[in-house]
mmCIF file of C-alpha atoms in Angstrom:
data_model
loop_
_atom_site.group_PDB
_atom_site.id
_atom_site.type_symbol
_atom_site.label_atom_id
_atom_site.label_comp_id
_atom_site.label_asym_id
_atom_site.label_seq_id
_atom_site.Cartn_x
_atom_site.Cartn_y
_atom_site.Cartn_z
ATOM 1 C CA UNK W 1 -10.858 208.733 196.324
ATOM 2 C CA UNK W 2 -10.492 212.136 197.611
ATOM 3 C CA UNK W 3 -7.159 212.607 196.732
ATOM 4 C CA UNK W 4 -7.859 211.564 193.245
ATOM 5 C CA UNK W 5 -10.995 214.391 193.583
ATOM 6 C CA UNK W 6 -8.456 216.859 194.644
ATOM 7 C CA UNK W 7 -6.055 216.100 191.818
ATOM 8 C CA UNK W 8 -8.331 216.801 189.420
ATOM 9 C CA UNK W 9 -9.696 219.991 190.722
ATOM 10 C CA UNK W 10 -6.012 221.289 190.871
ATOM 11 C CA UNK W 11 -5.499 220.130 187.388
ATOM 12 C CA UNK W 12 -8.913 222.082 186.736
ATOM 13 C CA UNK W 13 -7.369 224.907 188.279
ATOM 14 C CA UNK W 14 -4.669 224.979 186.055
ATOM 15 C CA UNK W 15 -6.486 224.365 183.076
ATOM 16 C CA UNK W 16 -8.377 227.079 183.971
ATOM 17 C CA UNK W 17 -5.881 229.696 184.614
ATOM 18 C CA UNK W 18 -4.055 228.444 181.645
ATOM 19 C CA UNK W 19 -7.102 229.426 179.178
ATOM 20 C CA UNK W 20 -7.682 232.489 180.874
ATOM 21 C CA UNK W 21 -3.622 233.758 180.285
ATOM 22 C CA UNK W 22 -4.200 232.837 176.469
ATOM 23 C CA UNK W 23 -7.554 234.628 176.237
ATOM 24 C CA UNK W 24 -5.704 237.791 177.941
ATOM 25 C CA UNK W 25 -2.454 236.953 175.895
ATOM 26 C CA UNK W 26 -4.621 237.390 172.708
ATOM 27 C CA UNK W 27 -6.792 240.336 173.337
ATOM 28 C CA UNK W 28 -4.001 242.230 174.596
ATOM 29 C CA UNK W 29 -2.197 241.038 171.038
ATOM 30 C CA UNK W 30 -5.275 242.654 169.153
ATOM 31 C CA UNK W 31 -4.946 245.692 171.453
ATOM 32 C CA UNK W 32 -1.665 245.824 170.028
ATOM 33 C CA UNK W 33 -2.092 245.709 166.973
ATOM 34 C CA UNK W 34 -5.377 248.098 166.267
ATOM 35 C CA UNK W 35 -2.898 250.306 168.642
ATOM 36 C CA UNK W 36 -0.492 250.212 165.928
ATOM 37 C CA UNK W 37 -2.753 250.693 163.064
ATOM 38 C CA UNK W 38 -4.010 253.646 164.838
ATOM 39 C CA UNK W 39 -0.133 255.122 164.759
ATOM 40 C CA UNK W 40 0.438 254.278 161.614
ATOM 41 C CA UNK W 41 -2.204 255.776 160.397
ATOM 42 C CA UNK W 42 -1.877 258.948 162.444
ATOM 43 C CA UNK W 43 -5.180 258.650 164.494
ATOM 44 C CA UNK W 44 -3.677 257.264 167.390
ATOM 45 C CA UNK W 45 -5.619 258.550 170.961
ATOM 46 C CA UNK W 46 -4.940 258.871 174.440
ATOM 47 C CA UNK W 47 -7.833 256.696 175.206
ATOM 48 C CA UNK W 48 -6.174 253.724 173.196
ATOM 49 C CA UNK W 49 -2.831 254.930 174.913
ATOM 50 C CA UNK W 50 -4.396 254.734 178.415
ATOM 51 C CA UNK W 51 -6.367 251.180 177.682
ATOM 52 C CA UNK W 52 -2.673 249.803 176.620
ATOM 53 C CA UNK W 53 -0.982 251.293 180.013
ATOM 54 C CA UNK W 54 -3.947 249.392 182.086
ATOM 55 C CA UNK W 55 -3.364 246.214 180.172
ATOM 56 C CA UNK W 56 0.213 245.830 180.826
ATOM 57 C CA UNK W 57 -0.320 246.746 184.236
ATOM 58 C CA UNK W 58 -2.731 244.304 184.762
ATOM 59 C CA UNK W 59 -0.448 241.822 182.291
ATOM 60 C CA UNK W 60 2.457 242.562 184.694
ATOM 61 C CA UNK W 61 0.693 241.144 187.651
ATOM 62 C CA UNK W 62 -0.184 237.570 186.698
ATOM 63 C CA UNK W 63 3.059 236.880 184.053
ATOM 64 C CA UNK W 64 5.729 234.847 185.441
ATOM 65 C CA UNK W 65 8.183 234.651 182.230
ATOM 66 C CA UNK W 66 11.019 236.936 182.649
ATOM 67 C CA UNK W 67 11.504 237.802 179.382
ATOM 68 C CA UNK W 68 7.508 238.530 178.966
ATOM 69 C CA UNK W 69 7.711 240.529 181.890
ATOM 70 C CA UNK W 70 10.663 242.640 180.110
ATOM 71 C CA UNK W 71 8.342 243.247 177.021
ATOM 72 C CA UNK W 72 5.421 244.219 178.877
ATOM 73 C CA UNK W 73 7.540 247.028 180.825
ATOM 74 C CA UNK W 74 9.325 248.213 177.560
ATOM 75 C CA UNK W 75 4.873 248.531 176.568
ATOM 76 C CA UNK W 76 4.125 250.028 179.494
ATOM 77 C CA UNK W 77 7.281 252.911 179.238
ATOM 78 C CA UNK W 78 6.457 253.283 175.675
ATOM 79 C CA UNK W 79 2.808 253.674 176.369
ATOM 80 C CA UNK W 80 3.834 256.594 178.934
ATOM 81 C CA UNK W 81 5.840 258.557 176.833
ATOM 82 C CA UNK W 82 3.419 258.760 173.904
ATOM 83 C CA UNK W 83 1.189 259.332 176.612
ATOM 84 C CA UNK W 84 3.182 262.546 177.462
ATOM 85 C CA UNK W 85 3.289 263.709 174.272
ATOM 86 C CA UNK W 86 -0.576 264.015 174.639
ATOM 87 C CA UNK W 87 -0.152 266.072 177.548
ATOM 88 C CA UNK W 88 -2.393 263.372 179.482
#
């Protein structure tokens, strides 16, 4: 019986961390994209700049997915030179 208890917490677990990667995975998409409507329409700031460098450092931390992890560094350098170009 407490095996079966402790399945099912672990499975909880999982579920868990699961939701809370595609919650992340989606407002880090959004953050994304109102970054790139921001460039496109010229009114991009260092705050939004900043906000996207914490993200993918944060991102970079819990992702697993070697390929993932590639895209979030090619962010996170991309991030830092636009950053640059704001002198921040």
């Amino acid at each position: 019986a407490l095996d079966s208890m402790l399945l099912v917490q672990e499975v909880s677990d999982k579920e868990i961390n699961r939701k809370k990667a595609v919650r992340q995975g989606f407002l880090t998409l959004d953050a994304l994209e109102k970054l790139r409507l921001s460039i496109l329409l010229g009114e991009v700031t260092g705050d939004q700049l900043r906000s996207i460098r914490v993200r993918m450092e944060q991102q970079k931390m819990t992702v697993l997915d070697p390929r993932l992890r590639v895209l979030i560094n090619d962010i996170e350098i991309r991030a830092a030179v636009e950053l640059a170009k704001f002198g921040s």
